[in-house]
Amino acid sequence: MKSHRMPRLTQLAASLMVLGICSAPAGAQERKGGDDAQVLQAIEVTGSRIKKAEIEGQTPVLTITSKDIEATGLGSIGDIIQRLSVSGSSINTKFNSAGNFGFPPDGGGVGSGSTTISLRNLGAKRTLVLVDGLRWVSESSASGVSAAVDLNTLPASAVDRIEILTDGASSLYGSDAIAGVINIITKKSQEGAAARLYYGGYSVGDGATRQGNLSFGGKGERHEFFIDASYFKQNKTSSDDWNQSRYPTPGINGAINPNTWSSGTPGGRFVFAAPSDFGGLCPDNFCNLAGTFGGAHPTLNDFTGWGNQYRFNFAPYNLLLTPSERKSIFAQGSYRLTDRISWNMKGVYTRRESVNQAAPEPIFLGSEAGTYGLADRVGIDATNPYNPFGFTISPDGAFITRRPLEGGPRVFSQDVDTSYFSTGLRGDFNLGERLFFWDVNYVTAQNKAEQTVNGTYNIAHIQRALGPVDQCTAPCVPLNLFGGAGSITPEMLKYISFVENDRSKQKLTDWTANISGDVFELPAGALAFAAGYEHRKQSGYYTPDAIVTAGESNGVPSGPTSGSYSVNEYYLEFNAPILADRTAFKRLDFSVATRYSDYSNFGGTTNNKFGLRWQISDDFTLRSTWAEGFRAPSIGELYGTFSRFDAQITDPCNHATGQLALNCIALGVPDPASYEQPNSQISVVTGGNPLLKPEESKSLTIGALYSPGWAEDTAWSRKLDFELTYYRISLTNAIQASDAQTLLTRCVETLAPVYCNSIGRSAAGSINDFNNTLFNLGRINTSGYDAGITWAGNETGIGTFNASLQTTYLRKYRAVATDSGQAEPRDVGIEVADSGMPKWRSTANLGWNLGAWTAGWTVRYYSDLTEECGPAADFGICNGPNSTHHLGATTYHDVRLSWTVPMDLKLTVSGGVNNLFAKDPPVCLSCSLNGYDASTYDLPGRFSYVEATIKF
């Protein structure tokens, strides 16, 4: 915390403001009733609360217009922003997370069906999302309480433009604005009505997308309004439709990899100590067997020694693209109550129905299963009528698996309702000869989700069905785990199955009040200010199914989460013109802002920001900002209870030799040379931490803008702009869990308690305890450059051309843990944990217009990455130094053509192809699903679409 009292800077600035208001110098701007000239000049841009035209350009802001959105051929705001060079890896509908990973360690849940944004690679929770300058409610997907906003909750058809501030802004907007701010500006009015129909599809698999919207609006002397109803439907694409995603390890032609293929098989795997060797079936009275489909009456002849050839390929059951259906209604309007006061109101409702799918749920029993739940204590009684071994198989030291294909795949269906309502008053008034602008706003919003899971099992019922047969009375049905696929009857399945129902909800209530204007005149112009107050309350809960809460679910366990907090905030901003119309000083402005936040659960904090804008000439401007940032831990991070994350982790003790083997023995692995982890996934305990401290940051930007006069209104150019920005962000008290694979590897390599204290092993050496809950990990430092070029040409005989290039160079990213002093594996040019950070990301656009025709060509570039081969280290595809794999640079080409039909009604027909040359994403060996990084790259194959828009 920086402070627990309102800072002296704020008190002094407030006194200055009051003094200036009470003395009315000549020359201040004045607006009489009905004079709109001053109103048009009084604009507010993202990055400042001061309403003044001169403020524009003081901070690095990217703008995406509604035409830019249409030109992408995409139906999600989030998908569009994720393609920008300033964006990093984040979830989207290409992630088929539910059922495959479990619960990530941030308490935010899986996020199934959501699309979030991570600016500067700092994570979606450090990017603030506003709609018309006001906060938007965070997402829920019935699996946690997230700190991120789902951009799919706002229809793209209602968006006028998107302003992206790539700078820290906690002093103006409060918590979360560490990496930047996304401000979505919605449409306020429209002339008449409009309708749009859209259809697109992929060349690989299905993934067909249908969109449509109908809107109308109007504007009168005292009112304006806009109403939009939209529909979006996206079909699924199966992982079985693409060779790279068809197997757990891509690029090895379907070869069985024991490090990634599952030991949860339809035939079953049975590892236990036995009273005899059963005629050589179990050498040294220790059984490690594979079932070979004995049916309803299994015998010892139906078993054989376990081998990797029996492992299960779960990949074809997954999804490359998850299906989603969204229905939205958006309406807003304003009414001028008087010449100087307007009332506004906005309402949004979005209904999302989405689905994730995973392979049939495996059953893992025995102490070596490492589920951290009841399953670890379940054995098979001698009286079970299907037990061919004639004795009770104790759970101690046992590892028993069976994947019931009879139950079908796991299907996770989410129904998510987002409702948002805001209303407010805004206006202006004169005090003396000065003009001041004010607004007051109220927001209430909620995101409510329900998830239904089919294909999951009740482990308490499984325990009873495998226990003493005389205790398995109706409705209990004895369970056959030994007979292989097809041996579990419908009656058995009915008893052990249940339909899981989970719920979550987030609610936001926000009151804000703002005022801005000029305080007094300085030699170079007026000292402008903005001040305001905000009261915000956020609450959320996640309630798993009662069977899950009771610990009786065979699936991934989790506990309920609930919490709330409120905050009162005060901010003050000044912009002072220092020099004007001097040699080398066309204009020099200095800005300062401060915000005091008083949290109900953390106390107070103050965050400041300073900015300098030096316009040297009409052509050339320099600017710089320095800002403090702050992020309060989210409800999920603070109050998230025990849950489990099933990570794809390779145990370094697998067949270990040399010093590594000695270390493994010290850790409790009896025979490292022959040891093999039972399953490719290792369960990791995750959860929140009520002792978390808020994150704090310091950011710096230095930029230059050059708009040369020699390229303005010439034969070849109407306008040419260059922009270059350097950024640096230093984050302390970063809230995150350690990378699980790195933690385990360092434990085995060093035996250091800082790594090993959270990891436990069973008597057989298997990992049966892995605690990786949240803590204030340490610090994150990142820096880089943004460069942009925009050119607009004049009209020629062959049309009008325009072009742009936006590039981000990631110079540094480093996260260092405070407890160990060691760096986490995420780094520039590295692919890890389903997330890549290319050193270069670029987007180039070329546009053309001639009469009724418009065309566009976009090129998107991602530089190469390197990853550790991990579970594929023993295969030929792992051909880099030190067991690494190279992901080559990737370039995508998108084209679009539009024609406005010559008719009374304005009908525009468009078509396009994204990924024109069907570039496949590079093979990713470390990625958990589908053999590629879905947060960085496109789906395989072309995406072609057609659409028609009519205005009337």
Tab-separated table of N, CA, C and O in Angstrom, residues 154-223:
chain	number	residue	atom	x	y	z
A	154	LEU	N	-20.950	-8.372	-25.026
A	154	LEU	CA	-21.403	-7.143	-25.675
A	154	LEU	C	-21.443	-7.371	-27.176
A	154	LEU	O	-20.432	-7.769	-27.773
A	155	PRO	N	-22.580	-7.151	-27.839
A	155	PRO	CA	-22.671	-7.434	-29.281
A	155	PRO	C	-21.819	-6.472	-30.104
A	155	PRO	O	-21.820	-5.263	-29.870
A	156	ALA	N	-21.097	-7.020	-31.072
A	156	ALA	CA	-20.235	-6.208	-31.926
A	156	ALA	C	-21.035	-5.217	-32.756
A	156	ALA	O	-20.543	-4.135	-33.105
A	157	SER	N	-22.282	-5.562	-33.078
A	157	SER	CA	-23.099	-4.690	-33.918
A	157	SER	C	-23.496	-3.398	-33.223
A	157	SER	O	-23.967	-2.462	-33.867
A	158	ALA	N	-23.317	-3.314	-31.902
A	158	ALA	CA	-23.659	-2.098	-31.162
A	158	ALA	C	-22.466	-1.183	-30.946
A	158	ALA	O	-22.594	-0.132	-30.319
A	159	VAL	N	-21.302	-1.570	-31.477
A	159	VAL	CA	-20.073	-0.835	-31.200
A	159	VAL	C	-19.811	0.212	-32.282
A	159	VAL	O	-19.841	-0.087	-33.478
A	160	ASP	N	-19.560	1.432	-31.853
A	160	ASP	CA	-19.178	2.503	-32.768
A	160	ASP	C	-17.671	2.516	-32.993
A	160	ASP	O	-17.197	2.640	-34.115
A	161	ARG	N	-16.916	2.380	-31.909
A	161	ARG	CA	-15.457	2.305	-32.011
A	161	ARG	C	-14.915	1.743	-30.701
A	161	ARG	O	-15.617	1.687	-29.691
A	162	ILE	N	-13.661	1.323	-30.737
A	162	ILE	CA	-12.981	0.816	-29.552
A	162	ILE	C	-11.690	1.599	-29.392
A	162	ILE	O	-10.888	1.698	-30.329
A	163	GLU	N	-11.503	2.192	-28.224
A	163	GLU	CA	-10.273	2.909	-27.910
A	163	GLU	C	-9.472	2.087	-26.913
A	163	GLU	O	-9.994	1.686	-25.867
A	164	ILE	N	-8.213	1.831	-27.249
A	164	ILE	CA	-7.360	0.991	-26.421
A	164	ILE	C	-6.189	1.826	-25.928
A	164	ILE	O	-5.327	2.236	-26.703
A	165	LEU	N	-6.206	2.109	-24.650
A	165	LEU	CA	-5.123	2.860	-24.016
A	165	LEU	C	-4.052	1.873	-23.580
A	165	LEU	O	-4.285	1.032	-22.724
A	166	THR	N	-2.881	1.959	-24.168
A	166	THR	CA	-1.794	1.035	-23.859
A	166	THR	C	-0.845	1.672	-22.845
A	166	THR	O	0.359	1.819	-23.078
A	167	ASP	N	-1.407	2.036	-21.719
A	167	ASP	CA	-0.668	2.766	-20.698
A	167	ASP	C	-1.351	2.526	-19.361
A	167	ASP	O	-2.572	2.322	-19.301
A	168	GLY	N	-0.610	2.526	-18.277
A	168	GLY	CA	-1.205	2.393	-16.962
A	168	GLY	C	-2.112	3.570	-16.652
A	168	GLY	O	-1.796	4.715	-16.959
A	169	ALA	N	-3.272	3.292	-16.032
A	169	ALA	CA	-4.249	4.363	-15.828
A	169	ALA	C	-5.015	4.205	-14.528
A	169	ALA	O	-6.168	4.609	-14.426
A	170	SER	N	-4.391	3.637	-13.505
A	170	SER	CA	-5.085	3.477	-12.220
A	170	SER	C	-5.427	4.813	-11.580
A	170	SER	O	-6.382	4.912	-10.813
A	171	SER	N	-4.643	5.863	-11.876
A	171	SER	CA	-4.911	7.164	-11.280
A	171	SER	C	-6.208	7.766	-11.798
A	171	SER	O	-6.805	8.627	-11.148
A	172	LEU	N	-6.664	7.319	-12.965
A	172	LEU	CA	-7.897	7.842	-13.543
A	172	LEU	C	-9.064	6.881	-13.406
A	172	LEU	O	-10.202	7.298	-13.192
A	173	TYR	N	-8.797	5.582	-13.549
A	173	TYR	CA	-9.885	4.611	-13.620
A	173	TYR	C	-9.894	3.612	-12.464
A	173	TYR	O	-10.805	2.807	-12.359
A	174	GLY	N	-8.864	3.618	-11.631
A	174	GLY	CA	-8.856	2.726	-10.480
A	174	GLY	C	-8.199	1.391	-10.762
A	174	GLY	O	-7.370	1.240	-11.660
A	175	SER	N	-8.581	0.388	-9.973
A	175	SER	CA	-7.957	-0.926	-10.002
A	175	SER	C	-8.059	-1.571	-11.378
A	175	SER	O	-8.988	-1.302	-12.153
A	176	ASP	N	-7.097	-2.433	-11.672
A	176	ASP	CA	-7.031	-3.301	-12.856
A	176	ASP	C	-6.362	-2.648	-14.063
A	176	ASP	O	-5.956	-3.355	-14.988
A	177	ALA	N	-6.263	-1.316	-14.104
A	177	ALA	CA	-5.752	-0.648	-15.303
A	177	ALA	C	-4.230	-0.594	-15.285
A	177	ALA	O	-3.619	0.463	-15.441
A	178	ILE	N	-3.588	-1.762	-15.110
A	178	ILE	CA	-2.136	-1.837	-15.045
A	178	ILE	C	-1.534	-1.931	-16.439
A	178	ILE	O	-0.604	-1.194	-16.780
A	179	ALA	N	-2.047	-2.845	-17.254
A	179	ALA	CA	-1.519	-2.998	-18.611
A	179	ALA	C	-2.161	-2.020	-19.580
A	179	ALA	O	-1.570	-1.703	-20.617
A	180	GLY	N	-3.361	-1.557	-19.267
A	180	GLY	CA	-4.047	-0.644	-20.157
A	180	GLY	C	-5.545	-0.690	-19.957
A	180	GLY	O	-6.062	-1.370	-19.065
A	181	VAL	N	-6.237	0.039	-20.816
A	181	VAL	CA	-7.688	0.176	-20.722
A	181	VAL	C	-8.301	-0.040	-22.102
A	181	VAL	O	-7.814	0.514	-23.099
A	182	ILE	N	-9.351	-0.839	-22.151
A	182	ILE	CA	-10.138	-1.001	-23.368
A	182	ILE	C	-11.465	-0.294	-23.139
A	182	ILE	O	-12.247	-0.698	-22.272
A	183	ASN	N	-11.707	0.758	-23.890
A	183	ASN	CA	-12.940	1.537	-23.753
A	183	ASN	C	-13.773	1.333	-25.013
A	183	ASN	O	-13.391	1.777	-26.108
A	184	ILE	N	-14.896	0.647	-24.864
A	184	ILE	CA	-15.765	0.341	-25.998
A	184	ILE	C	-16.842	1.420	-26.074
A	184	ILE	O	-17.659	1.558	-25.167
A	185	ILE	N	-16.813	2.179	-27.152
A	185	ILE	CA	-17.769	3.268	-27.348
A	185	ILE	C	-18.917	2.740	-28.204
A	185	ILE	O	-18.704	2.272	-29.330
A	186	THR	N	-20.131	2.807	-27.687
A	186	THR	CA	-21.276	2.240	-28.389
A	186	THR	C	-21.982	3.286	-29.246
A	186	THR	O	-21.784	4.486	-29.090
A	187	LYS	N	-22.821	2.792	-30.134
A	187	LYS	CA	-23.562	3.663	-31.051
A	187	LYS	C	-24.670	4.383	-30.292
A	187	LYS	O	-25.434	3.770	-29.558
A	188	LYS	N	-24.751	5.678	-30.512
A	188	LYS	CA	-25.735	6.500	-29.800
A	188	LYS	C	-26.986	6.746	-30.640
A	188	LYS	O	-28.061	6.983	-30.104
A	189	SER	N	-26.837	6.722	-31.959
A	189	SER	CA	-27.988	6.961	-32.827
A	189	SER	C	-27.701	6.355	-34.198
A	189	SER	O	-26.586	5.894	-34.480
A	190	GLN	N	-28.698	6.367	-35.043
A	190	GLN	CA	-28.586	5.826	-36.397
A	190	GLN	C	-29.718	6.396	-37.235
A	190	GLN	O	-30.818	6.616	-36.724
A	191	GLU	N	-29.430	6.662	-38.483
A	191	GLU	CA	-30.472	7.163	-39.390
A	191	GLU	C	-31.286	5.996	-39.916
A	191	GLU	O	-30.808	5.216	-40.747
A	192	GLY	N	-32.485	5.831	-39.411
A	192	GLY	CA	-33.372	4.784	-39.907
A	192	GLY	C	-32.996	3.414	-39.382
A	192	GLY	O	-32.486	3.262	-38.274
A	193	ALA	N	-33.242	2.403	-40.204
A	193	ALA	CA	-33.048	1.013	-39.815
A	193	ALA	C	-31.975	0.365	-40.672
A	193	ALA	O	-31.641	0.833	-41.766
A	194	ALA	N	-31.438	-0.743	-40.177
A	194	ALA	CA	-30.420	-1.500	-40.904
A	194	ALA	C	-30.547	-2.967	-40.521
A	194	ALA	O	-30.979	-3.306	-39.406
A	195	ALA	N	-30.182	-3.832	-41.449
A	195	ALA	CA	-30.197	-5.271	-41.188
A	195	ALA	C	-28.954	-5.888	-41.811
A	195	ALA	O	-28.449	-5.413	-42.838
A	196	ARG	N	-28.477	-6.941	-41.167
A	196	ARG	CA	-27.258	-7.611	-41.650
A	196	ARG	C	-27.402	-9.114	-41.471
A	196	ARG	O	-27.868	-9.595	-40.437
A	197	LEU	N	-26.990	-9.852	-42.520
A	197	LEU	CA	-26.943	-11.308	-42.467
A	197	LEU	C	-25.537	-11.757	-42.842
A	197	LEU	O	-24.892	-11.159	-43.715
A	198	TYR	N	-25.071	-12.831	-42.179
A	198	TYR	CA	-23.682	-13.257	-42.338
A	198	TYR	C	-23.631	-14.774	-42.257
A	198	TYR	O	-24.311	-15.394	-41.436
A	199	TYR	N	-22.776	-15.374	-43.106
A	199	TYR	CA	-22.517	-16.814	-43.020
A	199	TYR	C	-21.052	-17.062	-43.356
A	199	TYR	O	-20.513	-16.497	-44.319
A	200	GLY	N	-20.410	-17.916	-42.557
A	200	GLY	CA	-19.021	-18.269	-42.810
A	200	GLY	C	-18.739	-19.684	-42.370
A	200	GLY	O	-19.494	-20.280	-41.595
A	201	GLY	N	-17.644	-20.242	-42.866
A	201	GLY	CA	-17.274	-21.596	-42.496
A	201	GLY	C	-15.815	-21.875	-42.783
A	201	GLY	O	-15.153	-21.163	-43.546
A	202	TYR	N	-15.306	-22.928	-42.136
A	202	TYR	CA	-13.900	-23.322	-42.270
A	202	TYR	C	-13.731	-24.419	-43.307
A	202	TYR	O	-14.641	-25.215	-43.558
A	203	SER	N	-12.536	-24.475	-43.875
A	203	SER	CA	-12.227	-25.546	-44.823
A	203	SER	C	-11.842	-26.828	-44.104
A	203	SER	O	-11.786	-27.894	-44.715
A	204	VAL	N	-11.549	-26.745	-42.819
A	204	VAL	CA	-11.255	-27.915	-41.994
A	204	VAL	C	-12.388	-28.079	-40.991
A	204	VAL	O	-12.648	-27.189	-40.173
A	205	GLY	N	-13.081	-29.203	-41.049
A	205	GLY	CA	-14.193	-29.432	-40.126
A	205	GLY	C	-15.383	-28.553	-40.448
A	205	GLY	O	-15.531	-28.014	-41.546
A	206	ASP	N	-16.241	-28.387	-39.462
A	206	ASP	CA	-17.456	-27.594	-39.645
A	206	ASP	C	-17.178	-26.153	-39.222
A	206	ASP	O	-16.650	-25.361	-39.985
A	207	GLY	N	-17.530	-25.808	-38.007
A	207	GLY	CA	-17.281	-24.458	-37.516
A	207	GLY	C	-18.076	-23.385	-38.227
A	207	GLY	O	-17.697	-22.206	-38.212
A	208	ALA	N	-19.190	-23.771	-38.853
A	208	ALA	CA	-19.995	-22.781	-39.567
A	208	ALA	C	-20.498	-21.714	-38.607
A	208	ALA	O	-20.892	-22.003	-37.479
A	209	THR	N	-20.468	-20.472	-39.072
A	209	THR	CA	-20.874	-19.338	-38.243
A	209	THR	C	-21.985	-18.568	-38.934
A	209	THR	O	-21.870	-18.228	-40.120
A	210	ARG	N	-23.040	-18.293	-38.193
A	210	ARG	CA	-24.161	-17.509	-38.691
A	210	ARG	C	-24.364	-16.305	-37.786
A	210	ARG	O	-24.337	-16.436	-36.569
A	211	GLN	N	-24.569	-15.170	-38.410
A	211	GLN	CA	-24.807	-13.952	-37.649
A	211	GLN	C	-25.934	-13.161	-38.310
A	211	GLN	O	-26.139	-13.244	-39.524
A	212	GLY	N	-26.593	-12.381	-37.518
A	212	GLY	CA	-27.605	-11.480	-38.043
A	212	GLY	C	-27.940	-10.422	-37.013
A	212	GLY	O	-27.868	-10.676	-35.811
A	213	ASN	N	-28.263	-9.239	-37.478
A	213	ASN	CA	-28.724	-8.228	-36.539
A	213	ASN	C	-29.669	-7.264	-37.241
A	213	ASN	O	-29.594	-7.058	-38.468
A	214	LEU	N	-30.547	-6.700	-36.468
A	214	LEU	CA	-31.508	-5.716	-36.945
A	214	LEU	C	-31.435	-4.523	-36.004
A	214	LEU	O	-31.534	-4.690	-34.782
A	215	SER	N	-31.248	-3.343	-36.560
A	215	SER	CA	-31.094	-2.164	-35.713
A	215	SER	C	-31.883	-1.003	-36.297
A	215	SER	O	-32.150	-0.952	-37.502
A	216	PHE	N	-32.244	-0.073	-35.434
A	216	PHE	CA	-32.849	1.164	-35.896
A	216	PHE	C	-32.584	2.245	-34.862
A	216	PHE	O	-32.322	1.987	-33.684
A	217	GLY	N	-32.649	3.449	-35.326
A	217	GLY	CA	-32.362	4.570	-34.445
A	217	GLY	C	-32.847	5.865	-35.054
A	217	GLY	O	-33.392	5.905	-36.167
A	218	GLY	N	-32.618	6.910	-34.312
A	218	GLY	CA	-33.044	8.215	-34.792
A	218	GLY	C	-32.462	9.313	-33.930
A	218	GLY	O	-31.891	9.081	-32.873
A	219	LYS	N	-32.661	10.542	-34.408
A	219	LYS	CA	-32.115	11.695	-33.713
A	219	LYS	C	-32.997	12.890	-33.979
A	219	LYS	O	-33.342	13.188	-35.131
A	220	GLY	N	-33.394	13.555	-32.918
A	220	GLY	CA	-34.213	14.748	-33.043
A	220	GLY	C	-33.559	15.927	-32.352
A	220	GLY	O	-32.403	15.872	-31.926
A	221	GLU	N	-34.327	16.991	-32.228
A	221	GLU	CA	-33.776	18.199	-31.629
A	221	GLU	C	-33.388	17.984	-30.177
A	221	GLU	O	-32.396	18.541	-29.695
A	222	ARG	N	-34.130	17.130	-29.461
A	222	ARG	CA	-33.862	16.945	-28.047
A	222	ARG	C	-33.569	15.492	-27.666
A	222	ARG	O	-33.343	15.191	-26.477
A	223	HIS	N	-33.573	14.586	-28.632
A	223	HIS	CA	-33.383	13.186	-28.284
A	223	HIS	C	-32.559	12.472	-29.347
A	223	HIS	O	-32.441	12.934	-30.487
